[in-house]
Amino acid sequence: MSRIEELPDDFNASLDLNSSNAPLSPSQAPPSQKPAQGITAAMLNSMSPFPPKPNSTTPESTNPSAPMPPAMANTKQYSTDELLAELNRTPLFMTSLDSEDNVDLEALKALAYEGTKAEVAGNFREQGNECAKLKQWKDAREYYDKAIAVCKHGVPKAEALEDGPADMDLKNKKDAIADADGAVANGEEEVVDEEAERKKEKAIEEASYVNRALCNLELQNYGSCTRDCAAALMLNPRNIKALYRTSQALYALQKLDLANEACSLLLSIDPSNAAAQALLKRITTSITASENARRAREAREAKARAEKATLTKAIRDRGWSVKMSSSAPVDAQDATIRLEDASDASSEISVPVLLLYPVAAQSELVKGIQENETIAEHLEYILPDAPWDVEREYQKVVDVQCYMETKEGGLIKVGKKVTMGKVLSNGKVEIQDGLCRVFVVPNGKVNSWIEEFKRRRGK
């Protein structure tokens, strides 16, 4: 079914559209007869990624269809690899940033700094917000850094931009794109309300500090977060987000009193803030738990000091001598001098005793011998069938003699039936590093061992 279309009012009815002499449309006209291109089209052609090669001609196409645009026709002069290389230098098609100066790319970078301080800083802040929505915290922080830098120091000049070539090509590219976008019209400067601009700059700077604080909070840079919040509060002491993020960072740092103070201030400004109420509850719970832990620790420390003082008094009252050396003590595990009742200096004391068998090169730790017990009482269950007694010299208590080293470095024989309390109160021996050392020697080797002991001591 044929379609009927209404012709426009200015249609020339005398024209024969089937005649070969009919005028051609602009797209069919030869290049010399085509209408002049607009400024934007000319600019885009001049920025083609495929400029004509010098001393090169574009081969004529044998395709009867419409001719290719000049920018595309130039591709015939390039190989596939050359086309890909040229495309990779065009910002829209780049797969990596090349190390060479790229005027197009630098022009686009420089456009980020076109406009007033508020416009440039606001643009960076919006880009940071987009990254923050995607939880790209490091990228977002970089954009907020730039926004804050512009607010504080102003828009940098083209030659001050990082890696930005300050040549005429870059300037011409920037001017061409700015003109195409209508940034400058008829050579007239836009009138700027300075007071309104300052308010915008302050608001953008405040928001950028608060948002950068969020990035630092998510990246666990709690110190940086509190500093950003402090900067925002200098601009606006009633900034709710700054107070909230300060509280969060201080809570993470376990600075509970400061966190509580910031959160309480927030709620004094906005009492219905549910997030702040929940945070304050957590802070209060942590403060209570911390206070209880502190009190328990102080009570334990006070008790330990009191017990130590009581034990010191008990030892002094009995006339015992205790010496702590600067060298590393013997590993006594949990064996220590103890009072039966830690709060009563008159209760019975138990002393750790290290039994040394020098002839057999063996030792054994008795964690506690009461002051009214004798060494023999313990040797009776230790000596029989000792696995290290290969020569069977330590089978019975009567087969051995016991000695202790005196304060002066000599030896004193210890009666096996004398209580530990009496042995220690004779004034000649001492407890060294919390242990009593008793040498247990077979009867048949006492003399030779004493001689060896004296020789080693140089006596």
CSV table of C-alpha atoms in Angstrom, one decimal:
chain,number,residue,atom,x,y,z
A,1,MET,CA,0.0,0.0,0.0
A,2,SER,CA,1.5,3.3,-1.0
A,3,ARG,CA,2.1,6.0,1.6
A,4,ILE,CA,0.8,9.6,1.1
A,5,GLU,CA,2.9,12.4,2.7
A,6,GLU,CA,1.9,16.0,3.0
A,7,LEU,CA,4.4,18.3,1.2
A,8,PRO,CA,5.6,21.5,2.9
A,9,ASP,CA,4.1,24.9,1.9
A,10,ASP,CA,7.4,26.1,0.3
A,11,PHE,CA,7.7,23.1,-2.0
A,12,ASN,CA,8.4,24.1,-5.6
A,13,ALA,CA,5.9,22.2,-7.7
A,14,SER,CA,7.7,23.0,-10.9
A,15,LEU,CA,10.6,20.7,-10.0
A,16,ASP,CA,10.8,17.3,-11.7
A,17,LEU,CA,12.2,15.0,-9.0
A,18,ASN,CA,12.7,12.2,-11.6
A,19,SER,CA,14.9,14.4,-13.8
A,20,SER,CA,18.7,14.0,-13.7
A,21,ASN,CA,19.0,17.8,-13.6
A,22,ALA,CA,17.3,18.0,-10.2
A,23,PRO,CA,19.5,19.8,-7.6
A,24,LEU,CA,21.4,17.5,-5.3
A,25,SER,CA,20.9,17.4,-1.5
A,26,PRO,CA,23.7,18.7,0.7
A,27,SER,CA,24.9,15.2,1.5
A,28,GLN,CA,25.0,14.2,-2.2
A,29,ALA,CA,26.8,17.4,-3.4
A,30,PRO,CA,30.5,17.1,-4.2
A,31,PRO,CA,32.9,18.3,-1.6
A,32,SER,CA,33.4,21.7,-3.3
A,33,GLN,CA,29.7,22.4,-3.3
A,34,LYS,CA,28.9,21.3,0.3
A,35,PRO,CA,27.8,24.0,2.8
A,36,ALA,CA,30.3,25.3,5.2
A,37,GLN,CA,30.7,23.2,8.4
A,38,GLY,CA,29.8,24.6,11.8
A,39,ILE,CA,32.4,25.6,14.4
A,40,THR,CA,31.8,22.5,16.5
A,41,ALA,CA,32.1,20.2,13.5
A,42,ALA,CA,35.2,21.9,12.3
A,43,MET,CA,36.7,21.6,15.7
A,44,LEU,CA,35.9,17.9,16.0
A,45,ASN,CA,37.4,17.2,12.5
A,46,SER,CA,40.6,19.1,13.6
A,47,MET,CA,40.8,16.9,16.7
A,48,SER,CA,40.5,13.7,14.6
A,49,PRO,CA,42.7,10.8,16.0
A,50,PHE,CA,43.6,10.0,12.3
A,51,PRO,CA,45.2,13.1,10.8
A,52,PRO,CA,46.4,12.8,7.2
A,53,LYS,CA,49.9,11.5,6.8
A,54,PRO,CA,52.3,14.0,5.3
A,55,ASN,CA,53.0,13.5,1.6
A,56,SER,CA,50.3,10.9,1.5
A,57,THR,CA,47.1,10.8,-0.6
A,58,THR,CA,43.9,8.9,0.3
A,59,PRO,CA,43.3,6.2,-2.3
A,60,GLU,CA,40.1,6.6,-4.3
A,61,SER,CA,37.3,4.3,-3.3
A,62,THR,CA,35.8,2.0,-5.9
A,63,ASN,CA,32.7,1.6,-3.8
A,64,PRO,CA,29.7,3.2,-5.6
A,65,SER,CA,28.1,4.2,-2.2
A,66,ALA,CA,28.3,7.6,-0.6
A,67,PRO,CA,31.9,8.8,0.1
A,68,MET,CA,33.4,8.4,3.6
A,69,PRO,CA,33.8,11.5,5.8
A,70,PRO,CA,37.2,13.0,5.6
A,71,ALA,CA,38.1,12.0,9.1
A,72,MET,CA,37.3,8.4,8.4
A,73,ALA,CA,38.8,8.5,4.9
A,74,ASN,CA,42.1,9.2,6.5
A,75,THR,CA,42.1,5.7,8.0
A,76,LYS,CA,42.9,4.2,4.7
A,77,GLN,CA,46.5,5.6,5.1
A,78,TYR,CA,47.1,3.6,8.3
A,79,SER,CA,47.8,-0.1,9.0
A,80,THR,CA,45.8,-1.9,11.7
A,81,ASP,CA,48.5,-1.6,14.3
A,82,GLU,CA,48.8,2.1,13.6
A,83,LEU,CA,45.1,2.6,13.9
A,84,LEU,CA,45.1,0.9,17.3
A,85,ALA,CA,48.0,3.0,18.5
A,86,GLU,CA,46.3,6.2,17.4
A,87,LEU,CA,43.0,5.1,19.1
A,88,ASN,CA,44.9,4.4,22.3
A,89,ARG,CA,46.0,8.0,22.4
A,90,THR,CA,42.4,9.2,22.2
A,91,PRO,CA,40.9,9.6,25.7
A,92,LEU,CA,37.6,7.9,24.8
A,93,PHE,CA,39.4,4.8,23.6
A,94,MET,CA,42.4,4.7,25.9
A,95,THR,CA,43.2,1.3,27.6
A,96,SER,CA,46.2,2.8,29.5
A,97,LEU,CA,47.9,6.2,30.2
A,98,ASP,CA,50.9,6.5,28.0
A,99,SER,CA,54.1,8.2,29.3
A,100,GLU,CA,54.3,10.7,26.5
A,101,ASP,CA,52.6,14.1,26.6
A,102,ASN,CA,49.0,13.7,25.3
A,103,VAL,CA,47.5,17.1,24.6
A,104,ASP,CA,44.0,15.9,24.4
A,105,LEU,CA,44.2,14.1,27.7
A,106,GLU,CA,45.9,17.0,29.4
A,107,ALA,CA,43.2,19.3,28.1
A,108,LEU,CA,40.5,17.2,29.6
A,109,LYS,CA,42.4,17.1,32.9
A,110,ALA,CA,42.7,20.8,32.8
A,111,LEU,CA,39.0,21.2,32.3
A,112,ALA,CA,38.5,19.9,35.9
A,113,TYR,CA,40.0,23.3,37.0
A,114,GLU,CA,37.8,25.5,34.8
A,115,GLY,CA,35.4,27.7,36.7
A,116,THR,CA,35.2,29.4,40.0
A,117,LYS,CA,36.6,28.0,43.2
A,118,ALA,CA,33.1,26.8,44.2
A,119,GLU,CA,32.5,25.1,40.9
A,120,VAL,CA,35.9,23.4,40.7
A,121,ALA,CA,35.7,22.2,44.4
A,122,GLY,CA,32.1,21.2,44.0
A,123,ASN,CA,33.0,19.1,41.0
A,124,PHE,CA,35.7,17.3,42.9
A,125,ARG,CA,33.4,16.7,45.8
A,126,GLU,CA,30.7,15.2,43.6
A,127,GLN,CA,33.2,12.9,42.1
A,128,GLY,CA,34.3,11.9,45.6
A,129,ASN,CA,30.6,11.3,46.5
A,130,GLU,CA,30.2,8.9,43.5
A,131,CYS,CA,33.3,6.9,44.6
A,132,ALA,CA,32.0,6.8,48.2
A,133,LYS,CA,28.7,5.4,47.0
A,134,LEU,CA,30.7,2.5,45.5
A,135,LYS,CA,32.7,2.2,48.6
A,136,GLN,CA,35.9,3.1,46.8
A,137,TRP,CA,37.2,4.9,49.8
A,138,LYS,CA,40.8,5.6,48.7
A,139,ASP,CA,39.6,7.1,45.4
A,140,ALA,CA,36.9,9.1,47.1
A,141,ARG,CA,39.5,10.5,49.6
A,142,GLU,CA,41.7,11.7,46.8
A,143,TYR,CA,38.8,13.7,45.3
A,144,TYR,CA,38.0,15.2,48.6
A,145,ASP,CA,41.7,16.1,49.0
A,146,LYS,CA,41.5,18.1,45.8
A,147,ALA,CA,38.2,19.8,46.7
A,148,ILE,CA,39.7,20.9,50.1
A,149,ALA,CA,42.9,22.1,48.4
A,150,VAL,CA,40.9,24.2,45.9
A,151,CYS,CA,38.8,25.7,48.8
A,152,LYS,CA,41.9,26.6,50.8
A,153,HIS,CA,44.4,27.6,48.1
A,154,GLY,CA,42.3,28.5,45.1
A,155,VAL,CA,42.2,27.1,41.5
A,156,PRO,CA,45.7,26.4,40.3
A,157,LYS,CA,46.9,27.9,37.0
A,158,ALA,CA,47.3,25.6,34.0
A,159,GLU,CA,51.1,25.6,34.2
A,160,ALA,CA,50.9,24.6,37.9
A,161,LEU,CA,48.8,21.5,37.2
A,162,GLU,CA,50.6,18.2,37.7
A,163,ASP,CA,52.1,16.9,34.4
A,164,GLY,CA,50.1,19.6,32.6
A,165,PRO,CA,52.0,21.1,29.5
A,166,ALA,CA,51.5,24.8,29.4
A,167,ASP,CA,51.9,25.1,25.7
A,168,MET,CA,49.7,26.7,23.0
A,169,ASP,CA,48.2,23.4,21.8
A,170,LEU,CA,46.8,22.7,25.3
A,171,LYS,CA,45.5,26.3,25.6
A,172,ASN,CA,43.9,26.1,22.2
A,173,LYS,CA,42.2,22.8,22.9
A,174,LYS,CA,40.8,24.1,26.2
A,175,ASP,CA,39.5,27.2,24.6
A,176,ALA,CA,37.9,25.3,21.7
A,177,ILE,CA,36.1,22.9,24.0
A,178,ALA,CA,35.1,25.7,26.4
A,179,ASP,CA,33.7,27.7,23.4
A,180,ALA,CA,31.8,24.7,22.1
A,181,ASP,CA,30.2,24.2,25.5
A,182,GLY,CA,29.2,27.8,25.8
A,183,ALA,CA,31.5,28.5,28.7
A,184,VAL,CA,32.3,32.0,27.4
A,185,ALA,CA,29.8,33.9,25.2
A,186,ASN,CA,30.3,37.1,23.3
A,187,GLY,CA,33.4,37.9,25.3
A,188,GLU,CA,31.4,39.0,28.3
A,189,GLU,CA,32.6,38.0,31.8
A,190,GLU,CA,30.0,36.5,34.1
A,191,VAL,CA,29.2,38.7,37.1
A,192,VAL,CA,30.0,36.7,40.3
A,193,ASP,CA,28.4,37.4,43.7
A,194,GLU,CA,31.5,37.2,45.9
A,195,GLU,CA,29.5,36.8,49.2
A,196,ALA,CA,27.4,34.0,47.7
A,197,GLU,CA,30.6,32.3,46.4
A,198,ARG,CA,32.3,32.5,49.8
A,199,LYS,CA,29.3,30.8,51.3
A,200,LYS,CA,29.3,28.1,48.7
A,201,GLU,CA,33.1,27.5,49.2
A,202,LYS,CA,32.6,27.2,52.9
A,203,ALA,CA,29.8,24.8,52.6
A,204,ILE,CA,31.8,22.6,50.1
A,205,GLU,CA,34.9,22.7,52.3
A,206,GLU,CA,32.9,21.7,55.3
A,207,ALA,CA,31.2,18.8,53.4
A,208,SER,CA,34.5,17.7,51.9
A,209,TYR,CA,36.1,17.5,55.4
A,210,VAL,CA,33.1,15.5,56.7
A,211,ASN,CA,33.1,13.1,53.8
A,212,ARG,CA,36.9,12.6,53.9
A,213,ALA,CA,36.5,11.8,57.6
A,214,LEU,CA,34.1,9.0,56.5
A,215,CYS,CA,36.7,7.6,54.1
A,216,ASN,CA,39.3,7.7,56.9
A,217,LEU,CA,36.9,6.0,59.3
A,218,GLU,CA,36.2,3.2,56.8
A,219,LEU,CA,39.9,2.8,56.2
A,220,GLN,CA,40.5,2.7,60.0
A,221,ASN,CA,42.6,5.8,59.9
A,222,TYR,CA,40.9,7.0,63.1
A,223,GLY,CA,43.4,9.8,63.9
A,224,SER,CA,43.0,11.3,60.5
A,225,CYS,CA,39.2,11.0,60.9
A,226,THR,CA,39.2,13.0,64.1
A,227,ARG,CA,41.4,15.7,62.6
A,228,ASP,CA,39.0,16.0,59.6
A,229,CYS,CA,36.0,16.2,61.9
A,230,ALA,CA,37.8,18.9,64.0
A,231,ALA,CA,38.4,20.9,60.8
A,232,ALA,CA,34.7,20.6,59.8
A,233,LEU,CA,33.7,21.7,63.3
A,234,MET,CA,35.9,24.8,63.1
A,235,LEU,CA,33.7,25.8,60.1
A,236,ASN,CA,30.5,24.7,61.7
A,237,PRO,CA,30.4,23.7,65.4
A,238,ARG,CA,26.9,22.2,65.0
A,239,ASN,CA,27.8,19.8,62.2
A,240,ILE,CA,26.0,16.6,63.2
A,241,LYS,CA,28.0,14.2,60.9
A,242,ALA,CA,31.3,15.6,62.1
A,243,LEU,CA,30.3,15.0,65.7
A,244,TYR,CA,29.0,11.5,65.0
A,245,ARG,CA,32.1,10.4,63.1
A,246,THR,CA,34.3,11.9,65.8
A,247,SER,CA,32.4,9.8,68.4
A,248,GLN,CA,32.8,6.7,66.2
A,249,ALA,CA,36.6,7.2,65.7
A,250,LEU,CA,37.2,7.9,69.4
A,251,TYR,CA,35.1,4.9,70.4
A,252,ALA,CA,37.3,2.7,68.0
A,253,LEU,CA,40.4,4.2,69.7
A,254,GLN,CA,38.9,3.3,73.1
A,255,LYS,CA,39.0,7.0,74.1
A,256,LEU,CA,35.6,6.5,75.8
A,257,ASP,CA,35.4,9.7,77.8
A,258,LEU,CA,36.0,11.8,74.7
A,259,ALA,CA,33.7,9.7,72.6
A,260,ASN,CA,31.0,10.1,75.2
A,261,GLU,CA,31.5,13.9,75.3
A,262,ALA,CA,31.2,14.2,71.5
A,263,CYS,CA,28.2,12.0,71.3
A,264,SER,CA,26.5,13.8,74.2
A,265,LEU,CA,27.1,17.2,72.4
A,266,LEU,CA,25.6,15.7,69.2
A,267,LEU,CA,22.4,14.7,71.1
A,268,SER,CA,22.1,18.1,72.7
A,269,ILE,CA,21.8,19.5,69.2
A,270,ASP,CA,19.7,16.7,67.8
A,271,PRO,CA,18.1,14.7,70.6
A,272,SER,CA,16.1,12.5,68.3
A,273,ASN,CA,19.1,11.2,66.3
A,274,ALA,CA,18.6,7.4,66.5
A,275,ALA,CA,22.2,6.5,65.3
A,276,ALA,CA,23.7,8.8,68.0
A,277,GLN,CA,21.5,7.3,70.7
A,278,ALA,CA,22.6,3.7,69.7
A,279,LEU,CA,26.3,4.8,69.7
A,280,LEU,CA,26.0,6.5,73.1
A,281,LYS,CA,24.5,3.3,74.5
A,282,ARG,CA,27.4,1.3,73.3
A,283,ILE,CA,29.9,3.9,74.6
A,284,THR,CA,28.1,3.9,78.0
A,285,THR,CA,28.2,0.1,78.2
A,286,SER,CA,31.9,0.1,77.4
A,287,ILE,CA,32.6,2.8,80.0
A,288,THR,CA,30.8,0.8,82.6
A,289,ALA,CA,32.7,-2.4,81.6
A,290,SER,CA,36.0,-0.5,81.6
A,291,GLU,CA,35.3,1.0,85.0
A,292,ASN,CA,34.5,-2.4,86.5
A,293,ALA,CA,37.6,-3.9,85.0
A,294,ARG,CA,39.7,-1.0,86.4
A,295,ARG,CA,38.3,-1.5,89.8
A,296,ALA,CA,38.8,-5.2,89.7
A,297,ARG,CA,42.4,-4.7,88.6
A,298,GLU,CA,43.1,-2.2,91.3
A,299,ALA,CA,41.6,-4.5,93.9
A,300,ARG,CA,43.8,-7.4,92.7
A,301,GLU,CA,46.9,-5.1,92.8
A,302,ALA,CA,46.0,-3.9,96.3
A,303,LYS,CA,45.5,-7.4,97.5
A,304,ALA,CA,48.8,-8.5,96.0
A,305,ARG,CA,50.6,-5.7,97.7
A,306,ALA,CA,49.0,-6.5,101.0
A,307,GLU,CA,49.9,-10.2,100.7
A,308,LYS,CA,53.5,-9.4,99.8
A,309,ALA,CA,53.8,-7.1,102.8
A,310,THR,CA,52.4,-9.8,105.1
A,311,LEU,CA,54.8,-12.4,103.7
A,312,THR,CA,57.7,-10.0,104.0
A,313,LYS,CA,56.8,-9.5,107.7
A,314,ALA,CA,56.4,-13.2,108.3
A,315,ILE,CA,59.9,-13.9,106.9
A,316,ARG,CA,61.4,-11.1,108.8
A,317,ASP,CA,59.7,-12.3,112.1
A,318,ARG,CA,61.3,-15.7,111.6
A,319,GLY,CA,64.7,-14.4,111.0
A,320,TRP,CA,65.1,-15.9,107.5
A,321,SER,CA,67.3,-14.4,104.9
A,322,VAL,CA,66.1,-14.0,101.3
A,323,LYS,CA,68.3,-12.9,98.4
A,324,MET,CA,67.3,-12.0,94.8
A,325,SER,CA,70.1,-12.1,92.2
A,326,SER,CA,70.3,-10.0,89.1
A,327,SER,CA,70.8,-13.2,87.0
A,328,ALA,CA,67.8,-15.0,85.5
A,329,PRO,CA,66.2,-17.2,88.2
A,330,VAL,CA,65.6,-20.9,87.9
A,331,ASP,CA,62.3,-21.8,86.3
A,332,ALA,CA,60.3,-22.5,89.4
A,333,GLN,CA,57.0,-22.7,87.5
A,334,ASP,CA,54.4,-21.5,89.9
A,335,ALA,CA,56.4,-22.5,93.0
A,336,THR,CA,56.7,-19.5,95.4
A,337,ILE,CA,57.1,-18.9,99.1
A,338,ARG,CA,53.6,-18.9,100.5
A,339,LEU,CA,51.7,-18.3,103.7
A,340,GLU,CA,49.0,-20.8,104.5
A,341,ASP,CA,46.8,-17.7,105.2
A,342,ALA,CA,48.0,-14.9,103.0
A,343,SER,CA,46.6,-12.3,105.3
A,344,ASP,CA,48.1,-13.8,108.5
A,345,ALA,CA,51.8,-13.4,109.1
A,346,SER,CA,51.8,-16.0,111.9
A,347,SER,CA,50.4,-18.8,109.7
A,348,GLU,CA,52.7,-21.5,108.4
A,349,ILE,CA,55.0,-20.9,105.5
A,350,SER,CA,55.9,-23.3,102.7
A,351,VAL,CA,59.1,-22.9,100.8
A,352,PRO,CA,60.0,-24.3,97.3
A,353,VAL,CA,63.1,-26.6,97.6
A,354,LEU,CA,65.3,-27.6,94.7
A,355,LEU,CA,66.9,-31.0,95.4
A,356,LEU,CA,70.3,-31.3,93.6
A,357,TYR,CA,72.0,-34.7,93.0
A,358,PRO,CA,75.5,-33.5,91.8
A,359,VAL,CA,77.0,-37.0,91.5
A,360,ALA,CA,74.2,-38.2,89.2
A,361,ALA,CA,73.8,-34.7,87.6
A,362,GLN,CA,70.1,-34.7,88.3
A,363,SER,CA,67.7,-32.3,90.1
A,364,GLU,CA,64.1,-32.3,91.3
A,365,LEU,CA,61.8,-29.4,92.4
A,366,VAL,CA,59.6,-29.8,95.4
A,367,LYS,CA,57.1,-26.9,95.1
A,368,GLY,CA,56.5,-26.6,98.8
A,369,ILE,CA,58.0,-27.9,102.0
A,370,GLN,CA,56.3,-26.6,105.1
A,371,GLU,CA,58.4,-24.9,107.7
A,372,ASN,CA,57.6,-27.7,110.2
A,373,GLU,CA,58.5,-30.5,107.8
A,374,THR,CA,61.9,-32.2,107.4
A,375,ILE,CA,63.8,-32.9,104.2
A,376,ALA,CA,63.8,-36.6,105.0
A,377,GLU,CA,60.0,-36.7,104.9
A,378,HIS,CA,60.2,-35.9,101.2
A,379,LEU,CA,63.3,-37.9,100.3
A,380,GLU,CA,61.5,-41.1,101.6
A,381,TYR,CA,59.1,-41.0,98.6
A,382,ILE,CA,61.5,-39.5,96.1
A,383,LEU,CA,64.6,-41.7,96.3
A,384,PRO,CA,63.4,-45.3,96.1
A,385,ASP,CA,63.6,-46.6,92.6
A,386,ALA,CA,64.6,-43.3,91.0
A,387,PRO,CA,64.9,-44.0,87.3
A,388,TRP,CA,68.1,-42.0,87.0
A,389,ASP,CA,69.8,-43.9,89.9
A,390,VAL,CA,71.6,-46.4,87.7
A,391,GLU,CA,74.3,-47.3,90.3
A,392,ARG,CA,71.6,-47.7,93.1
A,393,GLU,CA,73.3,-45.2,95.4
A,394,TYR,CA,70.2,-43.3,96.4
A,395,GLN,CA,67.9,-46.1,97.5
A,396,LYS,CA,67.3,-45.1,101.1
A,397,VAL,CA,67.4,-41.9,103.1
A,398,VAL,CA,70.2,-43.3,105.3
A,399,ASP,CA,72.4,-43.7,102.3
A,400,VAL,CA,72.7,-40.0,101.6
A,401,GLN,CA,73.8,-36.7,103.3
A,402,CYS,CA,72.3,-33.3,102.7
A,403,TYR,CA,74.2,-30.0,102.4
A,404,MET,CA,73.3,-26.3,101.8
A,405,GLU,CA,75.5,-23.5,100.6
A,406,THR,CA,76.1,-20.7,103.1
A,407,LYS,CA,76.0,-17.0,102.5
A,408,GLU,CA,79.8,-16.9,102.4
A,409,GLY,CA,79.9,-19.6,99.7
A,410,GLY,CA,80.8,-22.5,102.0
A,411,LEU,CA,78.9,-25.7,102.9
A,412,ILE,CA,76.8,-26.6,105.9
A,413,LYS,CA,75.4,-30.0,106.6
A,414,VAL,CA,71.7,-30.2,107.0
A,415,GLY,CA,70.2,-32.6,109.4
A,416,LYS,CA,67.7,-34.7,107.6
A,417,LYS,CA,65.3,-34.7,110.6
A,418,VAL,CA,65.6,-31.0,111.3
A,419,THR,CA,62.6,-28.9,110.2
A,420,MET,CA,63.0,-26.4,107.3
A,421,GLY,CA,62.1,-23.6,109.7
A,422,LYS,CA,65.0,-24.2,111.9
A,423,VAL,CA,67.4,-24.7,109.0
A,424,LEU,CA,66.5,-21.3,107.6
A,425,SER,CA,66.5,-19.5,110.9
A,426,ASN,CA,70.1,-20.4,111.8
A,427,GLY,CA,71.3,-17.2,110.1
A,428,LYS,CA,73.9,-19.1,107.9
A,429,VAL,CA,71.9,-20.0,104.9
A,430,GLU,CA,69.6,-18.0,102.7
A,431,ILE,CA,66.7,-18.4,100.2
A,432,GLN,CA,68.1,-17.5,96.8
A,433,ASP,CA,65.7,-16.3,94.1
A,434,GLY,CA,62.8,-17.7,95.9
A,435,LEU,CA,64.3,-21.2,96.2
A,436,CYS,CA,66.1,-23.3,98.8
A,437,ARG,CA,68.9,-25.4,97.2
A,438,VAL,CA,69.8,-28.7,99.0
A,439,PHE,CA,72.6,-30.9,97.7
A,440,VAL,CA,71.9,-34.7,98.2
A,441,VAL,CA,75.1,-36.8,98.1
A,442,PRO,CA,75.6,-40.6,98.6
A,443,ASN,CA,77.5,-41.4,101.8
A,444,GLY,CA,80.4,-43.0,99.9
A,445,LYS,CA,81.1,-40.0,97.7
A,446,VAL,CA,80.7,-37.1,100.3
A,447,ASN,CA,84.4,-36.4,100.7
A,448,SER,CA,85.3,-36.4,97.0
A,449,TRP,CA,82.3,-34.2,96.3
A,450,ILE,CA,83.2,-31.7,99.0
A,451,GLU,CA,86.8,-31.5,97.7
A,452,GLU,CA,85.5,-30.9,94.2
A,453,PHE,CA,83.0,-28.2,95.5
A,454,LYS,CA,85.8,-26.4,97.3
A,455,ARG,CA,88.1,-26.6,94.3
A,456,ARG,CA,85.4,-25.0,92.0
A,457,ARG,CA,84.8,-22.3,94.6
A,458,GLY,CA,88.6,-21.6,94.9
A,459,LYS,CA,88.8,-22.6,98.5
